[in-house]
CSV table of C-alpha atoms (C1' of nucleotides) in Angstrom, one decimal:
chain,number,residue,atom,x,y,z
A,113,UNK,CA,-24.1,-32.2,6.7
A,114,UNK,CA,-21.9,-32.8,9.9
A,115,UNK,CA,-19.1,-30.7,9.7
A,116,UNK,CA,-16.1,-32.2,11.7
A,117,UNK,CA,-15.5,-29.3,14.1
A,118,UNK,CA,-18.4,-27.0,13.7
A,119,UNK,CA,-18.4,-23.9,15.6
A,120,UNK,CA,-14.6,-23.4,15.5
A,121,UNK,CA,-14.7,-24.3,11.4
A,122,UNK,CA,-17.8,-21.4,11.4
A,123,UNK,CA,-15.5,-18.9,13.6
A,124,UNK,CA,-12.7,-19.8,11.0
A,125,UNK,CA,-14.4,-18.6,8.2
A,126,UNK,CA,-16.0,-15.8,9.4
A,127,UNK,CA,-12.7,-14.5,10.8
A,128,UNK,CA,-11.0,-14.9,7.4
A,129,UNK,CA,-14.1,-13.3,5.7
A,130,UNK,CA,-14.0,-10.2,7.4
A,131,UNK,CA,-10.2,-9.8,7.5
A,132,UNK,CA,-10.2,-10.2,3.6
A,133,UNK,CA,-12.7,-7.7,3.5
A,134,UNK,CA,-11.1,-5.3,5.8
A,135,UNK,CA,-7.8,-5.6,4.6
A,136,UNK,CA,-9.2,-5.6,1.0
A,137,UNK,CA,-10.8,-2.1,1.9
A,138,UNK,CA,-8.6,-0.2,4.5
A,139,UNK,CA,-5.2,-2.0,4.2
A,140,UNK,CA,-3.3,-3.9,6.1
A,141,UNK,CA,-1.9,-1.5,8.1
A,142,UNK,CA,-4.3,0.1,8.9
A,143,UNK,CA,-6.7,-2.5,10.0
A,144,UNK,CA,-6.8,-3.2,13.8
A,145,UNK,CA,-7.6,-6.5,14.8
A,146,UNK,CA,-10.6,-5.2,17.6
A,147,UNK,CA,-12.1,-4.4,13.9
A,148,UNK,CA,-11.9,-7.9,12.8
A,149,UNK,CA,-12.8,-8.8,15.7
A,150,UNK,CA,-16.0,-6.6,16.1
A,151,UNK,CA,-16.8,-7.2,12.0
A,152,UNK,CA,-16.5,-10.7,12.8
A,153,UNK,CA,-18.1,-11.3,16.0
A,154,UNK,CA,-15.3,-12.9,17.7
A,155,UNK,CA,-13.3,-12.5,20.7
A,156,UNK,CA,-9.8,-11.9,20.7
A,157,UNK,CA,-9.1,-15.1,22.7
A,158,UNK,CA,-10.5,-17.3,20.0
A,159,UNK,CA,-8.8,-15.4,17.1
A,160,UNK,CA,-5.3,-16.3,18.6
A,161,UNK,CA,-6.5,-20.0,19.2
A,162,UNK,CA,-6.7,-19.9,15.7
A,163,UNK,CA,-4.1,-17.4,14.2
A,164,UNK,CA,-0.7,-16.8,16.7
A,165,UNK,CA,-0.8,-13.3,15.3
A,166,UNK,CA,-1.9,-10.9,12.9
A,167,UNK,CA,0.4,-11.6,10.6
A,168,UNK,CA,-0.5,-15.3,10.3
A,169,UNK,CA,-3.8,-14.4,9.7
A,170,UNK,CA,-3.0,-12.3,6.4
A,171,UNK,CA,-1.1,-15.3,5.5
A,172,UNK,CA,-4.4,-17.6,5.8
A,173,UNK,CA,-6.0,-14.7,3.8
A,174,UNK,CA,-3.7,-14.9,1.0
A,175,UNK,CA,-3.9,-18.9,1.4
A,176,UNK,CA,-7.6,-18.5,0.9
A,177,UNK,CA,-7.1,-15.9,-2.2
A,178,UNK,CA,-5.1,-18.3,-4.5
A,179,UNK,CA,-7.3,-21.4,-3.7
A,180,UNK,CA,-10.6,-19.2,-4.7
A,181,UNK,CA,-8.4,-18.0,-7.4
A,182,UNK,CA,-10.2,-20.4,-10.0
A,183,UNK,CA,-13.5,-20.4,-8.4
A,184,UNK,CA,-14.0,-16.6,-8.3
A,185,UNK,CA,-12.0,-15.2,-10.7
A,186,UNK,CA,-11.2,-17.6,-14.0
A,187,UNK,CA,-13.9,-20.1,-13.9
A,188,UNK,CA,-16.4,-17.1,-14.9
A,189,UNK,CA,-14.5,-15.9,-17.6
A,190,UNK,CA,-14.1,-19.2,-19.1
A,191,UNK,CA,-17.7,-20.0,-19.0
A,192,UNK,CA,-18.3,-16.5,-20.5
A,193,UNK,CA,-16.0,-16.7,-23.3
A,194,UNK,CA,-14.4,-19.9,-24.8
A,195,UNK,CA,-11.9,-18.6,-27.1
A,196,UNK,CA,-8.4,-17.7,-25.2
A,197,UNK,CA,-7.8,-14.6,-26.7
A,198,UNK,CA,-11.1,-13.2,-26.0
A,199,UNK,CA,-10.9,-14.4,-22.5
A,200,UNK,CA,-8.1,-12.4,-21.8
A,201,UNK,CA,-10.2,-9.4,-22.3
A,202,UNK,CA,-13.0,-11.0,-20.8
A,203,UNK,CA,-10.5,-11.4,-17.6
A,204,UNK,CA,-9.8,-7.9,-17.8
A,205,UNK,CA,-13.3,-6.6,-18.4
A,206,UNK,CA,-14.7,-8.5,-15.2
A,207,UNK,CA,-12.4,-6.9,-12.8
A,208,UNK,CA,-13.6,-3.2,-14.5
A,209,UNK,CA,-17.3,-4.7,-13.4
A,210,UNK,CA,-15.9,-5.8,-10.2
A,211,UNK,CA,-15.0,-2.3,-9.3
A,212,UNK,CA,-16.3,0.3,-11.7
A,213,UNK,CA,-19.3,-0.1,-9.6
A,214,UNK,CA,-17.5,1.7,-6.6
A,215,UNK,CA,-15.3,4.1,-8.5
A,216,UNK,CA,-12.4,2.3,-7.9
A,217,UNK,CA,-12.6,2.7,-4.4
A,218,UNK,CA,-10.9,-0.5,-3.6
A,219,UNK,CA,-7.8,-1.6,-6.2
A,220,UNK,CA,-7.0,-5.2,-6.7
A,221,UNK,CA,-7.0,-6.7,-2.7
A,222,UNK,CA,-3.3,-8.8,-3.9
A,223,UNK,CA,-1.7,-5.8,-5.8
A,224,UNK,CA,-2.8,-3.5,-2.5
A,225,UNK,CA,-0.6,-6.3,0.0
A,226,UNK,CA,1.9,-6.4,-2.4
A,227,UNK,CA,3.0,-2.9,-2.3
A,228,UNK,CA,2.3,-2.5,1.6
A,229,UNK,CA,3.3,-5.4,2.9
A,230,UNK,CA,5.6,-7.0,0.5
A,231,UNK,CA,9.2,-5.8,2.0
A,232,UNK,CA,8.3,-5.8,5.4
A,233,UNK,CA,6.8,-8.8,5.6
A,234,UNK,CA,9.2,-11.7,4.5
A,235,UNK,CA,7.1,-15.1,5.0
A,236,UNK,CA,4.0,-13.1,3.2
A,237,UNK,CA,5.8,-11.8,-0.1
A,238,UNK,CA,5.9,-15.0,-1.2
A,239,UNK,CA,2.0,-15.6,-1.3
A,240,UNK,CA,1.3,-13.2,-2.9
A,241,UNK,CA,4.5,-14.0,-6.0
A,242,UNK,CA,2.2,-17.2,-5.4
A,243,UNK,CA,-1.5,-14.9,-6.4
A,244,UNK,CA,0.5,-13.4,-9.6
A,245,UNK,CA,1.8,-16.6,-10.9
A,246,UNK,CA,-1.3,-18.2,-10.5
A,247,UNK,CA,-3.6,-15.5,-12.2
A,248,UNK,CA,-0.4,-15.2,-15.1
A,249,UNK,CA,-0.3,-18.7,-15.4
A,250,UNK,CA,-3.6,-18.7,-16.6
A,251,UNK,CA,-3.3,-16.1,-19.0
A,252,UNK,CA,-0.3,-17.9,-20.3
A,253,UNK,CA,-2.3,-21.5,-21.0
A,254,UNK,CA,-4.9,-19.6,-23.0
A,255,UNK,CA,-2.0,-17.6,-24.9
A,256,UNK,CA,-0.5,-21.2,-25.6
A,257,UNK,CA,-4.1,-22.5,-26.5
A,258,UNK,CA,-4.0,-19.6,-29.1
A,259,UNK,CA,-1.1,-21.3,-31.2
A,260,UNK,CA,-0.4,-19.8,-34.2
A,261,UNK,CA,-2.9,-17.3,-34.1
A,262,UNK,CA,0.2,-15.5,-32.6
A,263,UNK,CA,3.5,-15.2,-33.6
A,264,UNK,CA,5.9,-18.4,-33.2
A,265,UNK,CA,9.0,-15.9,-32.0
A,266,UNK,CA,6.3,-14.0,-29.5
A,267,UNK,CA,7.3,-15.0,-25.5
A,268,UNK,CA,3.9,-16.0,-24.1
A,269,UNK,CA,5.1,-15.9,-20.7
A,270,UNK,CA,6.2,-12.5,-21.1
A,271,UNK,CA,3.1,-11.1,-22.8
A,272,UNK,CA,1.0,-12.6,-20.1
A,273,UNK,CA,3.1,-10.9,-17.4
A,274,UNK,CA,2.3,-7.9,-19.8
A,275,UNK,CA,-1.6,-8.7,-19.3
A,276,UNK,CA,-1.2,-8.4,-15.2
A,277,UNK,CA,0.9,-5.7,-15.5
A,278,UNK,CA,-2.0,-3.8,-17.6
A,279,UNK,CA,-4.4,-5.2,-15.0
A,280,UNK,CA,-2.3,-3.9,-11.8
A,281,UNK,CA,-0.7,-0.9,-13.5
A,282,UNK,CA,-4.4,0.7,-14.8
A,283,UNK,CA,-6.2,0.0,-11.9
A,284,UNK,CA,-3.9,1.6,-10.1
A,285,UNK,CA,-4.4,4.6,-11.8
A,286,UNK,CA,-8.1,3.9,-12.1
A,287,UNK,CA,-8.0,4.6,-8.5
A,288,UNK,CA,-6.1,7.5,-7.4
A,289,UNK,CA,-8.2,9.2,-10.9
A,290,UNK,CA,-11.5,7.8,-9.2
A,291,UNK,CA,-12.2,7.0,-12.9
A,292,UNK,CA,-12.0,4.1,-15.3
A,293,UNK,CA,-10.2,5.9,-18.4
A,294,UNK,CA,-6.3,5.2,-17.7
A,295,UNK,CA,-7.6,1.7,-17.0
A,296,UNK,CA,-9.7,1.7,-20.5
A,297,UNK,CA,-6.9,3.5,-21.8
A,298,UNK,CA,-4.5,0.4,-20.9
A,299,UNK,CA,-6.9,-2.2,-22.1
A,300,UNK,CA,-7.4,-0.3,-25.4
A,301,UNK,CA,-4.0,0.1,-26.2
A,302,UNK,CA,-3.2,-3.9,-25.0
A,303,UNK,CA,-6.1,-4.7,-27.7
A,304,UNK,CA,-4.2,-3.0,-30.1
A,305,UNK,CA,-1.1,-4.7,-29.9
A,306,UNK,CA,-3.3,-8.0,-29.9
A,307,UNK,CA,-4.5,-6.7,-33.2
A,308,UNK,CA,-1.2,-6.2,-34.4
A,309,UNK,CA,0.1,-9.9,-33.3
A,310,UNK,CA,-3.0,-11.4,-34.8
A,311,UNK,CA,-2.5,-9.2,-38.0
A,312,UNK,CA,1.0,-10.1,-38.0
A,313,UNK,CA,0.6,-13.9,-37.3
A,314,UNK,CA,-1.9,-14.4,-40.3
A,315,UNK,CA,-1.0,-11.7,-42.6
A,316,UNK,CA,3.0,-11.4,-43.3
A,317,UNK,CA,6.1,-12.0,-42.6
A,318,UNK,CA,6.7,-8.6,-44.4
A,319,UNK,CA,9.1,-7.1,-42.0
A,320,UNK,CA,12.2,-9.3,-42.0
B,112,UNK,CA,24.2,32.9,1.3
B,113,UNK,CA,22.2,34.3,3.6
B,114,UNK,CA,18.6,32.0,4.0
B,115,UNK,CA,15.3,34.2,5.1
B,116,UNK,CA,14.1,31.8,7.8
B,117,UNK,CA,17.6,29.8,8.5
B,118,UNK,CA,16.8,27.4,11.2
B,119,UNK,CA,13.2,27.2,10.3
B,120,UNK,CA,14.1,26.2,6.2
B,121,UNK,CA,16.8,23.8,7.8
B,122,UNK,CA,14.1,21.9,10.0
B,123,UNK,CA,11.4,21.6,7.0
B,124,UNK,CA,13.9,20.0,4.5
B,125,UNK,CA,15.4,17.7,7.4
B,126,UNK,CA,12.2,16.7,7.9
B,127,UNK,CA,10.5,16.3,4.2
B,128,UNK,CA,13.7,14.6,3.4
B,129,UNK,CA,13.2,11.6,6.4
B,130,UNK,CA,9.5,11.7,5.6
B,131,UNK,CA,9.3,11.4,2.1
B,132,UNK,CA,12.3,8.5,2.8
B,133,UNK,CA,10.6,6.9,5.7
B,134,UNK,CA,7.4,6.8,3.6
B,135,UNK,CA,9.2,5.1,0.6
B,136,UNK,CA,11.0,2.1,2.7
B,137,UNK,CA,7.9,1.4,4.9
B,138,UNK,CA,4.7,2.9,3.5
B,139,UNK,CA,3.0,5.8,5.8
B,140,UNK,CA,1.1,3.8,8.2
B,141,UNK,CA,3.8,1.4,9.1
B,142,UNK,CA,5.9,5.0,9.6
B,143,UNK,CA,5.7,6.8,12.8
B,144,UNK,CA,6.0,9.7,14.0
B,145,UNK,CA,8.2,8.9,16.8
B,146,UNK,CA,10.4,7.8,13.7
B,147,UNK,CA,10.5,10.7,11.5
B,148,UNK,CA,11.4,13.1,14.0
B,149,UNK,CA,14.1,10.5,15.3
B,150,UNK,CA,15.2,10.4,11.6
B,151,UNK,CA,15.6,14.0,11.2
B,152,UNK,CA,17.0,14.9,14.5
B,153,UNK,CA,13.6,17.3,15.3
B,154,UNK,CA,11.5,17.7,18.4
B,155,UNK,CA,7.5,17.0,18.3
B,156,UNK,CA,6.9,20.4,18.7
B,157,UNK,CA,9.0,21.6,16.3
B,158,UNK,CA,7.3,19.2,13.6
B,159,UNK,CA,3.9,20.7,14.6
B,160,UNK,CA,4.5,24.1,14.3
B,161,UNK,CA,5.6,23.3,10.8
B,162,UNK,CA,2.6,20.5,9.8
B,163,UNK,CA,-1.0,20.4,11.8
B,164,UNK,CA,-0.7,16.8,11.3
B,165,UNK,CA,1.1,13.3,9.7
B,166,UNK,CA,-1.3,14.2,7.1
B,167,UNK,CA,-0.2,17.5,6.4
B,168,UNK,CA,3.0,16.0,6.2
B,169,UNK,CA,2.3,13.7,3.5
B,170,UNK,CA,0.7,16.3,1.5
B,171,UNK,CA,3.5,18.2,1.7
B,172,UNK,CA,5.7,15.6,0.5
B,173,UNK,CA,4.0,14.6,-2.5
B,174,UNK,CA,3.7,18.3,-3.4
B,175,UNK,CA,7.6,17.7,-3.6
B,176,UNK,CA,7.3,15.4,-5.7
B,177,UNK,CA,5.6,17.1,-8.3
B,178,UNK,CA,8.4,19.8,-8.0
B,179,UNK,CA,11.4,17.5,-8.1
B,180,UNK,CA,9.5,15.4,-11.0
B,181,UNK,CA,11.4,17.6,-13.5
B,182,UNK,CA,14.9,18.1,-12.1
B,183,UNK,CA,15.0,14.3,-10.7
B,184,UNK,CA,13.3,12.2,-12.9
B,185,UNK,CA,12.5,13.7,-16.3
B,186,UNK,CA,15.5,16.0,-16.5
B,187,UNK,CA,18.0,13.3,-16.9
B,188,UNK,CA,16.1,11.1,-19.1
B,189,UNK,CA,16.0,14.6,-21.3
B,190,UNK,CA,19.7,14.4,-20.9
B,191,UNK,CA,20.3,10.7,-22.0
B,192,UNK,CA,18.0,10.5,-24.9
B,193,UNK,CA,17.1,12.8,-27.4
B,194,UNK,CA,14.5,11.1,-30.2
B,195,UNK,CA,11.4,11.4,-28.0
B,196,UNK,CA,10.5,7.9,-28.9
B,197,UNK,CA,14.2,6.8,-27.1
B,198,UNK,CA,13.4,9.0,-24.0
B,199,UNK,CA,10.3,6.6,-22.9
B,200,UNK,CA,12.1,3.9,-22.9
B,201,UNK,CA,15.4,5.4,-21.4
B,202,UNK,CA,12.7,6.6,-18.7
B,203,UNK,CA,11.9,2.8,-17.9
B,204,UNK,CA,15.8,1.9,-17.9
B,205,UNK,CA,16.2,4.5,-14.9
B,206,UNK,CA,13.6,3.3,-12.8
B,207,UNK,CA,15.2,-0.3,-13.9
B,208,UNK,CA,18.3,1.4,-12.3
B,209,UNK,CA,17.4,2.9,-9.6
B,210,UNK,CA,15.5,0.3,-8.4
B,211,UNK,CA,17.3,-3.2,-9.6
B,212,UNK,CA,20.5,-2.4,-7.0
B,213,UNK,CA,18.4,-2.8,-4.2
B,214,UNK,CA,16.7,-5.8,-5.3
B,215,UNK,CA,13.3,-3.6,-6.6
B,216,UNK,CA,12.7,-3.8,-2.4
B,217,UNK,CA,11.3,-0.6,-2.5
B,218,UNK,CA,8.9,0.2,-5.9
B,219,UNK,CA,7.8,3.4,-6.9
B,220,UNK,CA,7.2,6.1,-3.7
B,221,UNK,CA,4.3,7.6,-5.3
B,222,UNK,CA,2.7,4.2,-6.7
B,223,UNK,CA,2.9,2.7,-3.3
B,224,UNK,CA,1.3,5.6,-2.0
B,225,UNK,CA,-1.4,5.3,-4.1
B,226,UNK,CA,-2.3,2.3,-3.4
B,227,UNK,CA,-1.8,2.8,0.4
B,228,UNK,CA,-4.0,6.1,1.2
B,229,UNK,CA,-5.7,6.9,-2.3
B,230,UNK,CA,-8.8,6.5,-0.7
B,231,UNK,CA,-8.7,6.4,2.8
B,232,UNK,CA,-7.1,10.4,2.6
B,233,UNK,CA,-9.6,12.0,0.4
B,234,UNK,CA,-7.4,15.1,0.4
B,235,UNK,CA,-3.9,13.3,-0.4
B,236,UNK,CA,-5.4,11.7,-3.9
B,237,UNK,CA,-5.3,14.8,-6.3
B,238,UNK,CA,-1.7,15.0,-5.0
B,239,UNK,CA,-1.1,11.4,-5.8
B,240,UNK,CA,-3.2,12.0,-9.3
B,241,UNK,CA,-1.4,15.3,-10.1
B,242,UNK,CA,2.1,13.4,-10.1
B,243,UNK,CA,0.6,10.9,-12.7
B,244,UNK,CA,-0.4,13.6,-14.5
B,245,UNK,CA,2.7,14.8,-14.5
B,246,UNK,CA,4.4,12.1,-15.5
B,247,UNK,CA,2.4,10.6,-18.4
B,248,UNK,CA,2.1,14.5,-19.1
B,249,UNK,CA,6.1,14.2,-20.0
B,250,UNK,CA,5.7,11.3,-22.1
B,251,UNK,CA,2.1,12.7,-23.9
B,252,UNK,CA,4.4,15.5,-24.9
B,253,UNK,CA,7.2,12.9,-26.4
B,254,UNK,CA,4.4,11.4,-28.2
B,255,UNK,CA,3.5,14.4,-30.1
B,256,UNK,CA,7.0,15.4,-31.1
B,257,UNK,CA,7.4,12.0,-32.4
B,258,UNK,CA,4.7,13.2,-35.0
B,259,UNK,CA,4.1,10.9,-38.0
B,260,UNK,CA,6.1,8.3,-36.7
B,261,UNK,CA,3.7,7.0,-35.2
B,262,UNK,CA,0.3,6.0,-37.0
B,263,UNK,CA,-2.3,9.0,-37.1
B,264,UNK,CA,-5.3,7.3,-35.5
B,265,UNK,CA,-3.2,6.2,-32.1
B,266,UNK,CA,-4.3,8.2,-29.1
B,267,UNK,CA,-1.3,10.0,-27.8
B,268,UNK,CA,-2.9,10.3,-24.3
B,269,UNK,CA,-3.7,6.6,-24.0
B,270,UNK,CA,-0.8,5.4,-25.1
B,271,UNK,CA,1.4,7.8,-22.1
B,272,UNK,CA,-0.9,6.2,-19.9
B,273,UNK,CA,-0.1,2.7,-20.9
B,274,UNK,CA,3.6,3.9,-20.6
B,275,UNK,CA,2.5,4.8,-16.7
B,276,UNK,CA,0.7,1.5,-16.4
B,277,UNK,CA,3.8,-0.4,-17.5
B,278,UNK,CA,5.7,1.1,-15.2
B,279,UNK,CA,3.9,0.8,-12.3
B,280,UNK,CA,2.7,-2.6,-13.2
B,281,UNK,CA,5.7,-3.8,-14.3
B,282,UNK,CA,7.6,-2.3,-10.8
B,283,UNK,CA,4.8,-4.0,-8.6
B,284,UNK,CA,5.6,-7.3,-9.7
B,285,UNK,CA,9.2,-7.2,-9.9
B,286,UNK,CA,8.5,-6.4,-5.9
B,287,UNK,CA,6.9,-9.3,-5.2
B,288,UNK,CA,9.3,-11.6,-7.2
B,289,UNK,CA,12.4,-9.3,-6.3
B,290,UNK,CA,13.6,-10.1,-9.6
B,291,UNK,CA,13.7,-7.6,-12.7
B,292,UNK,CA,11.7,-10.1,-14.9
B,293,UNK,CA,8.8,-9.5,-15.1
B,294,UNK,CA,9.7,-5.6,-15.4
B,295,UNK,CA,11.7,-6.1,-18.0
B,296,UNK,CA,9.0,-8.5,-19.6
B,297,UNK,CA,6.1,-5.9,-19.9
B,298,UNK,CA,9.0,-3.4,-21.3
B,299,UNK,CA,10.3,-5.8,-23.9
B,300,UNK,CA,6.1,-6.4,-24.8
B,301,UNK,CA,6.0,-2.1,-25.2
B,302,UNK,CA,9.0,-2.3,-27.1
B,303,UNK,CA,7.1,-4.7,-29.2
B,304,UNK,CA,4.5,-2.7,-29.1
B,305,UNK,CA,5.9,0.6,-30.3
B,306,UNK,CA,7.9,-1.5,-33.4
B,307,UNK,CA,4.7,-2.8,-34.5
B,308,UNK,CA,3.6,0.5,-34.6
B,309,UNK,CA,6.2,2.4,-36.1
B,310,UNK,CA,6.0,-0.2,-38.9
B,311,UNK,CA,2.5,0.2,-39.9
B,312,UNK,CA,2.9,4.1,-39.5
B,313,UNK,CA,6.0,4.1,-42.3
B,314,UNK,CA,5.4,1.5,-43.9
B,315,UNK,CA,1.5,0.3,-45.2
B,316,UNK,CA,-2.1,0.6,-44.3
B,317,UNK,CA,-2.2,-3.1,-46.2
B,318,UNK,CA,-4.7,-3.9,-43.2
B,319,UNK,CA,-7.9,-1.4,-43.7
C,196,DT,C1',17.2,47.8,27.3
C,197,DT,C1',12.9,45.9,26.3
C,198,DC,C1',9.6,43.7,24.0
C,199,DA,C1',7.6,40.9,20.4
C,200,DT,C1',8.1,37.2,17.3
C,201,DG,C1',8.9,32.6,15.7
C,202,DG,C1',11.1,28.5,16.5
C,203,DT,C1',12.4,24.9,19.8
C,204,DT,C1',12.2,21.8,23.7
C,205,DG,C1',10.7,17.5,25.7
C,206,DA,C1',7.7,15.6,29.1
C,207,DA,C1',3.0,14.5,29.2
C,208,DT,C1',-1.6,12.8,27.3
C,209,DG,C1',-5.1,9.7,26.1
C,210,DA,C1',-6.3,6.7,22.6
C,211,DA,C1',-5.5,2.6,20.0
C,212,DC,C1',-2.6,-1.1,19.2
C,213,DA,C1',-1.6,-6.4,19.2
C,214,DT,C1',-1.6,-9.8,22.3
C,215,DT,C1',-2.2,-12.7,26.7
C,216,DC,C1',-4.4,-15.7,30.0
C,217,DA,C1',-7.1,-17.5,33.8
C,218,DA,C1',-11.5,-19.0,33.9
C,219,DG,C1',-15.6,-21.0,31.8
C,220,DC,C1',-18.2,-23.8,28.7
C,221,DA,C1',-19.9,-27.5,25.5
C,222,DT,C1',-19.0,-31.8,23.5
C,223,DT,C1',-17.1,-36.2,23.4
C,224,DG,C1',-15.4,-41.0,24.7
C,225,DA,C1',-15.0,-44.1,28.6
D,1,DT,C1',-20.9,-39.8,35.7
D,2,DC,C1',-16.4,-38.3,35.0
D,3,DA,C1',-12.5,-36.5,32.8
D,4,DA,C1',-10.5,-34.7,28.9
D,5,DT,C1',-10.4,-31.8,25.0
D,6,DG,C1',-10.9,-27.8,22.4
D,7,DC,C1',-13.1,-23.6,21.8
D,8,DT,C1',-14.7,-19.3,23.9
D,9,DT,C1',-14.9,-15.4,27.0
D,10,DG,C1',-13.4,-10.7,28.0
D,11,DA,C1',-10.8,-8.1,31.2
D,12,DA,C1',-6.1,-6.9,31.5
D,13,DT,C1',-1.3,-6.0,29.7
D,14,DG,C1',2.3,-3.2,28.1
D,15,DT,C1',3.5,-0.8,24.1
D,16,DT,C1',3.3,2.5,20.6
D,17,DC,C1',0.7,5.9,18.4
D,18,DA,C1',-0.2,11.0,17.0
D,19,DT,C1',-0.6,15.0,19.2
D,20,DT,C1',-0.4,18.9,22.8
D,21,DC,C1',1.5,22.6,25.5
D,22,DA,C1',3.8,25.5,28.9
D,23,DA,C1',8.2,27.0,29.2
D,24,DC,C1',12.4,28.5,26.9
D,25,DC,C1',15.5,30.7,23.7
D,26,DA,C1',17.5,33.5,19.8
D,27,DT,C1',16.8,37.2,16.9
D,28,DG,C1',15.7,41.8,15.4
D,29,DA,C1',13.1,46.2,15.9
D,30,DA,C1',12.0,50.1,18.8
DNA sequence: TTCATGGTTGAATGAACATTCAAGCATTGA
DNA sequence: TCAATGCTTGAATGTTCATTCAACCATGAA
């Protein structure tokens, strides 16, 4: 219960905590670092002993999102469902909990940074590439898990780029309607095709 | 050849067109001011007699965008394609093509947008909304005229969003991993997608 | 000619921005 | 007890930000 360097490990955390947030809700932008500052009950003095600049610090943010990547996000959906198709929708049903709650307000914190920061920002665009192929590679394992439930000719790694793009693409929409239909819409319509590769998989070769 | 308000029209257009440009390459809060008047060759003063504010001035621009929807993007597409099941996907191609030549650095001006100021600018989001609208409104309409093609019980509406969703989703990754691939990965899955679907609706209702 | 109108000029404003740094403090090993 | 180390303090820096405004100018009507 002795943490090797105590107060500066605490001020670490709570710095990273409240950046996350703030850039999670106001953008990165438009976040000024006396906010982060203020949020997180820091001095400036002891953010830049730990972080040369603000730019770093995103970095440390998106550090921090992949390795709570399993923790947060997949370890709940596996305990929630077992079998890999279903916990594809399970994946995408948790993040319409996540933020149905607050109409949308927010929008995935990694798809925000990647369109605001992605092009400006060279040393950050790659941690977030790092955030999508993690949270695709998983969707990709349980598509693999599925085996021939799905058709041998079908490109899993493509179809689970397909499942983040219907995660990104309706909660973007989800947002700017302040409502969750385009992104039920999306789901709905992704469930479908799963129907069809199922159906297709087990039923017939019918169609050449 | 004579314009109304000659000097006045001149100014507005030099500066929507640097805005709405500026705001494209480097989002609207990395963008400003100083810069868009710089851009356009226009003093301060003359910016704020036209616009109260750098709000104003986004407004204004994304009301442009819903007028040049038409003539920019959907007109062409019209142009290229003519079976309305063709003209979705010969949408996707030219956002593909516009975008691929410059490495997809730049992503969709209203989708970045979105995610940007949806909900920090209550005022700007029914803009951003009503080009969605417009857009999936286009491809609702395609839908429709491709009639029984397509099986009876699919939901025209959803499926325009999903079209939307691919787009934008598809576009945001291909950002981050400046490559086309995973673009062209959730396109190939629609294309799936729609095949699937044109099958069933020609040829059986074997399944239920 | 004179006045009114609408657009333009560009220096000035104050607030907010990211960042710095000299000074101080607490904890540790010697 | 001392020195060293690493973290914290918070006022200060210089820059950039969006915005303002008094003065100026071109145009057209009276």
């Amino acid at each position: 219960m002795s943490p090797p360097t105590p107060a500066s490990q605490d001020t670490r955390t709570r710095i990273l905590d409240a950046a996350a947030r703030l850039f999670h809700e106001q953008g990165f932008n438009a976040t000024g670092v006396s906010t982060i500052l203020r949020e997180a009950g820091v001095n400036p003095g002891s953010l830049y002993n730990l972080y040369p600049s603000k730019d770093a610090l995103l970095a440390a943010v998106l550090e921090r999102y992949t390795e709570l990547l399993h923790p947060i996000v997949m370890a709940p959906v596996e305990a929630k469902a077992s079998d890999p198709i279903e916990r594809i929708f399970a994946l995408l049903q948790q993040y319409r909990d996540w933020f149905s709650p607050l109409e949308f307000r927010l929008g995935c914190p990694i798809g925000n940074l990647a369109l605001e920061v992605a092009d400006s920002h060279p040393e950050i665009r790659p941690l977030i590439q790092q955030n999508f192929d993690g949270w695709s590679g998983y969707v990709e394992r349980w598509l693999r898990e599925a085996g021939d439930r799905l058709p041998r000719s079908l490109d899993r790694r493509q179809l689970a780029s397909t499942v983040l793009t219907v995660m990104e693409g309706g909660l973007m929409q989800a947002r700017s309607s302040r409502s969750a239909a385009a992104y039920d819409a999306s789901v709905a319509q992704l469930r479908q095709y799963f129907d069809l590769l199922l159906a297709r998989a087990s039923g017939g070769g019918k169609h050449t």
